[in-house]
Backbone as CSV, one residue per row, in Angstrom:
resi,resn,N_x,N_y,N_z,CA_x,CA_y,CA_z,C_x,C_y,C_z
1,MET,0.562,-1.713,0.323,-0.377,0.127,0.149,0.336,1.534,-0.154
2,ARG,1.811,1.021,0.967,3.421,2.010,0.398,3.375,2.447,-0.457
3,SER,3.864,1.418,-1.091,4.392,1.569,-2.375,3.212,1.756,-3.038
4,LEU,2.983,1.891,-3.628,1.567,1.824,-4.079,1.141,3.972,-4.562
5,MET,1.297,3.943,-2.739,0.620,5.304,-2.458,2.002,6.085,-3.176
6,ARG,3.501,6.240,-2.191,4.371,6.358,-3.089,4.456,6.438,-5.108
7,SER,4.534,5.643,-5.302,4.144,5.180,-6.574,3.145,6.841,-7.653
8,LEU,1.830,6.148,-6.472,0.809,7.745,-6.727,1.381,8.567,-6.676
9,MET,2.267,9.038,-6.327,2.308,10.592,-5.374,3.891,10.706,-6.287
10,LEU,4.916,9.636,-6.657,5.382,10.142,-7.922,5.333,10.240,-8.497
11,SER,4.446,8.946,-9.311,3.398,10.076,-10.637,2.870,11.093,-10.756
12,LEU,1.938,11.502,-9.655,1.884,12.668,-8.909,2.500,14.135,-9.174
13,ILE,3.534,14.506,-8.948,4.379,14.754,-9.074,5.022,15.086,-10.004
14,ARG,5.652,13.529,-11.535,5.667,14.558,-12.000,5.421,14.925,-13.151
15,SER,4.114,14.347,-12.945,3.214,15.152,-14.192,2.782,16.284,-13.540
16,LEU,2.781,17.092,-12.795,2.014,18.550,-11.695,3.580,19.155,-13.068
17,MET,5.140,18.210,-12.516,6.255,18.747,-12.941,6.553,19.606,-14.279
18,LEU,6.045,17.634,-15.152,5.746,17.953,-16.416,4.648,19.230,-16.853
19,SER,3.865,19.396,-16.494,2.877,20.576,-16.264,4.168,21.860,-16.184
20,LEU,4.369,22.106,-15.007,4.256,22.864,-14.972,5.715,23.996,-15.850
21,ILE,6.594,22.016,-16.525,7.434,22.747,-17.579,6.995,23.379,-18.677
22,ARG,6.078,22.721,-19.054,5.339,22.619,-20.326,4.408,24.389,-20.316
23,SER,4.008,24.745,-18.872,3.962,25.313,-18.743,4.612,26.683,-19.398
24,LEU,5.720,27.112,-17.937,6.882,28.076,-19.032,7.441,28.264,-20.843
25,MET,7.644,26.942,-20.416,7.737,26.679,-22.137,7.191,27.518,-23.231
26,ARG,5.709,27.259,-22.886,4.930,28.266,-23.827,5.024,29.255,-23.087
27,SER,4.871,29.259,-22.146,5.440,31.938,-21.768,6.538,31.191,-22.613
28,LEU,7.483,31.304,-21.876,9.058,31.500,-22.715,9.168,31.277,-24.040
29,MET,8.542,30.522,-24.667,7.862,30.408,-26.007,7.296,31.943,-26.813
30,ARG,6.445,31.813,-26.227,5.268,32.828,-26.080,5.927,34.737,-25.615
31,SER,6.497,34.445,-25.382,7.511,35.579,-24.659,8.935,35.509,-25.578
32,LEU,9.415,35.524,-25.819,11.084,34.714,-27.251,10.581,35.414,-28.664
33,MET,8.689,34.809,-28.739,8.015,35.429,-29.767,7.361,36.670,-30.042
34,LEU,7.306,37.203,-29.229,6.762,38.144,-28.802,7.872,39.118,-28.687
35,SER,9.156,39.222,-28.367,10.750,40.292,-28.366,10.978,40.090,-29.492
36,LEU,10.527,38.457,-30.454,11.515,38.486,-31.918,10.215,39.271,-32.957
37,MET,9.389,39.563,-32.311,8.760,39.999,-33.051,8.707,41.811,-33.069
38,ARG,8.725,42.253,-31.924,9.192,43.642,-32.146,10.865,44.361,-32.386
39,SER,11.047,42.594,-32.152,12.702,43.577,-32.361,12.833,43.902,-34.355
40,LEU,12.019,42.364,-35.048,11.879,42.368,-36.486,11.549,43.586,-36.929
41,MET,10.211,44.100,-36.197,9.243,45.106,-36.101,10.413,46.359,-36.709
42,LEU,10.879,47.115,-35.089,12.317,47.592,-35.099,13.113,48.076,-35.829
43,SER,13.423,46.887,-36.058,14.172,46.902,-37.524,13.776,46.949,-38.924
44,LEU,12.416,46.450,-38.873,12.623,47.441,-40.698,10.980,48.300,-40.375
45,ILE,11.582,49.252,-38.948,11.042,50.693,-39.543,12.318,51.141,-39.169
46,GLN,12.957,51.226,-38.389,14.458,51.793,-38.597,14.826,51.318,-40.574
47,SER,14.667,50.320,-40.526,15.632,50.244,-42.247,14.543,51.601,-42.938
48,LEU,13.512,51.357,-43.329,11.954,52.601,-43.612,12.714,53.547,-43.672
49,MET,11.927,54.297,-42.139,12.584,55.425,-41.803,14.479,55.773,-42.279
50,ARG,15.211,54.744,-42.265,16.305,55.152,-42.690,16.288,55.424,-44.472
51,SER,15.763,54.830,-44.853,15.349,54.425,-47.030,15.092,56.296,-47.652
52,LEU,13.367,55.907,-45.974,13.062,56.872,-46.282,13.985,58.302,-45.977
53,MET,14.246,58.850,-44.810,15.594,60.445,-45.062,16.187,60.238,-46.107
54,ARG,16.897,59.076,-46.111,17.817,58.754,-46.943,17.046,59.826,-49.548
55,SER,15.696,58.985,-48.478,15.071,59.795,-50.053,14.460,61.115,-49.808
56,LEU,14.176,61.736,-48.580,13.728,62.876,-48.953,15.030,63.341,-49.047
57,MET,16.564,63.313,-48.425,17.522,64.195,-47.772,18.897,64.591,-49.299
58,ARG,17.460,63.681,-50.608,18.364,63.396,-51.798,17.595,64.103,-52.538
59,SER,16.345,64.356,-52.614,15.412,65.045,-52.753,15.721,66.457,-52.565
60,LEU,15.857,66.785,-51.547,16.141,68.409,-50.374,17.934,68.447,-50.750
61,MET,18.920,68.136,-51.014,20.030,68.183,-52.336,19.483,68.653,-54.183
62,ARG,18.382,67.635,-53.776,18.586,68.178,-55.938,17.612,69.837,-55.550
63,SER,17.231,69.445,-54.836,16.322,70.941,-55.246,17.110,71.486,-55.038
64,LEU,17.974,71.852,-53.686,19.187,73.018,-53.842,19.668,73.481,-54.477
65,MET,20.556,72.280,-55.002,21.589,72.014,-56.038,20.514,73.216,-57.568
66,LEU,19.487,72.654,-57.783,19.004,73.969,-58.316,18.429,74.628,-58.614
67,SER,17.701,75.094,-57.823,17.898,75.994,-56.503,19.352,76.946,-57.220
68,LEU,20.563,76.630,-56.146,21.265,76.831,-56.793,22.622,77.423,-58.233
69,ILE,21.719,76.007,-58.729,22.089,76.782,-60.485,21.470,77.632,-61.049
70,ARG,19.847,77.721,-60.708,19.298,78.658,-61.758,19.559,79.996,-60.549
71,SER,19.932,79.720,-59.277,20.378,81.224,-59.045,21.610,82.538,-59.277
72,LEU,22.602,80.677,-59.348,24.011,80.900,-60.286,24.703,81.179,-61.956
73,LYS,23.107,81.480,-62.711,22.529,81.120,-63.604,22.104,82.946,-63.440
74,LEU,21.123,82.856,-63.439,19.904,84.596,-63.828,20.861,85.661,-62.298
75,SER,22.465,85.205,-61.623,23.546,85.850,-61.762,24.826,85.817,-62.533
76,LEU,24.809,85.266,-63.527,25.879,84.971,-64.891,24.625,85.631,-65.235
77,ILE,23.476,86.016,-65.879,23.796,86.464,-67.107,23.535,87.687,-66.693
78,ARG,22.770,88.797,-65.752,22.860,89.498,-64.676,23.936,90.016,-64.898
79,SER,24.907,89.701,-64.588,26.918,90.354,-64.508,26.772,89.978,-66.048
80,LEU,26.381,89.745,-67.113,26.801,89.598,-68.613,25.942,90.074,-69.399
81,MET,25.185,90.472,-68.738,24.005,92.179,-68.907,25.085,93.852,-68.900
82,ARG,25.477,93.508,-67.249,25.895,94.483,-66.877,27.171,94.488,-67.692
83,SER,28.343,93.610,-67.421,29.238,93.654,-68.515,29.608,93.795,-70.109
84,PHE,28.882,93.214,-71.001,29.052,93.587,-72.364,27.850,94.696,-72.594
85,MET,26.441,94.147,-71.547,24.940,95.307,-72.474,24.796,96.459,-72.477
86,ARG,25.240,96.623,-70.902,25.190,97.842,-70.840,26.559,98.346,-71.938
87,PRO,28.301,98.275,-72.336,28.157,98.931,-72.758,28.185,99.299,-74.144
88,LEU,27.886,97.620,-74.649,27.049,98.199,-76.019,25.859,98.756,-76.286
89,MET,25.143,99.035,-75.120,24.300,99.735,-74.907,24.580,101.161,-75.548
90,ARG,25.550,101.207,-74.660,25.935,103.095,-74.251,26.099,103.497,-75.604
91,SER,27.051,102.100,-75.938,27.698,102.775,-78.025,26.662,103.783,-79.014
92,PHE,25.861,102.235,-78.572,24.201,102.141,-79.520,24.064,103.424,-79.566
93,MET,23.408,104.186,-78.595,22.678,104.611,-77.914,23.706,105.845,-77.909
94,ARG,24.931,106.072,-77.873,26.138,107.080,-78.524,25.905,106.994,-80.129
95,SER,26.376,106.351,-80.888,26.096,106.718,-81.897,24.623,107.014,-82.909
96,LEU,23.126,106.018,-82.748,22.144,106.634,-82.068,22.458,108.155,-82.168
97,MET,22.827,109.163,-81.479,22.726,109.679,-81.167,23.197,111.014,-81.612
98,ARG,24.483,110.378,-82.302,25.988,111.144,-82.939,24.555,111.142,-84.915
99,SER,24.311,110.664,-84.764,23.954,109.924,-86.666,22.240,110.970,-86.248
100,PHE,21.548,111.500,-85.132,20.534,112.270,-84.829,20.869,113.130,-85.432
101,MET,21.764,113.403,-84.614,22.312,115.462,-84.683,22.917,115.566,-85.624
102,GLN,22.733,114.202,-86.154,24.034,115.186,-87.527,22.834,115.230,-88.332
103,SER,22.355,114.429,-88.226,20.784,114.729,-89.652,19.949,115.888,-89.463
104,LEU,20.185,116.151,-87.439,19.145,117.410,-87.384,19.671,118.624,-88.259
105,MET,21.825,118.537,-87.730,22.318,119.868,-88.080,22.451,119.625,-89.482
106,ARG,22.195,118.765,-90.430,22.622,119.241,-91.688,21.104,119.955,-92.221
107,SER,20.078,118.682,-91.286,19.074,119.313,-92.035,18.385,121.291,-91.523
108,PHE,19.025,121.742,-90.343,18.205,122.556,-90.137,19.571,123.760,-91.139
109,MET,21.715,123.027,-91.626,21.926,123.831,-92.329,21.357,123.897,-93.628
110,GLN,20.569,122.347,-94.332,19.160,122.734,-95.446,18.306,124.260,-95.249
111,SER,17.560,124.063,-94.361,16.966,124.660,-94.243,17.564,125.915,-94.063
112,LEU,18.539,126.346,-93.417,19.032,127.785,-93.663,19.744,127.653,-95.008
113,MET,20.274,126.536,-95.810,21.208,127.481,-96.827,19.205,127.652,-97.808
114,ARG,18.341,127.819,-97.857,17.887,127.514,-98.078,16.628,128.470,-98.223
115,SER,16.950,129.179,-96.924,16.779,130.506,-96.403,17.021,131.704,-97.067
116,LEU,18.242,131.462,-96.409,19.225,132.099,-97.338,19.369,133.048,-98.900
117,MET,18.855,131.375,-99.582,19.046,132.319,-101.452,18.166,132.454,-101.814
118,LEU,17.041,131.825,-100.850,15.499,132.470,-101.083,15.853,134.455,-100.492
119,SER,15.898,134.370,-99.687,15.828,135.694,-99.113,17.339,136.697,-100.358
120,LEU,18.176,135.639,-100.924,18.857,136.598,-101.356,18.170,136.855,-102.392
121,MET,17.730,135.991,-103.200,17.418,136.184,-104.580,16.237,137.347,-104.518
122,LEU,15.750,137.307,-103.527,14.437,138.038,-103.173,15.003,139.326,-103.042
123,SER,15.950,139.603,-102.641,16.418,140.624,-103.155,17.555,141.810,-103.547
124,LEU,17.719,140.343,-104.315,18.329,141.049,-105.969,17.385,140.644,-106.753
């Protein structure tokens, strides 16, 4: 009877121990899986954020470079206008004014000569 009781007790203890071990293993596996999933999700999120930041930085740098190039082009055009077009325009305006003044003087002189000739003719 004692041996039966002992064997029952041992069997009961063994089954309780097995049950406890299974329960512990399940909870451990569950926590490991959750931890693994969290780390995978974090890794995925970090990777996505890195690629997004890279893409944003590339886009920002590209737009900044384009803006800088446009600005440099505009300043270069302005500089060229100042250095070349202004003197050309001045020269053109001077020549235009000179020709206009010469034409004006010529017409004035012709008119004066006509009037002098007319007055001389009338006086004779």
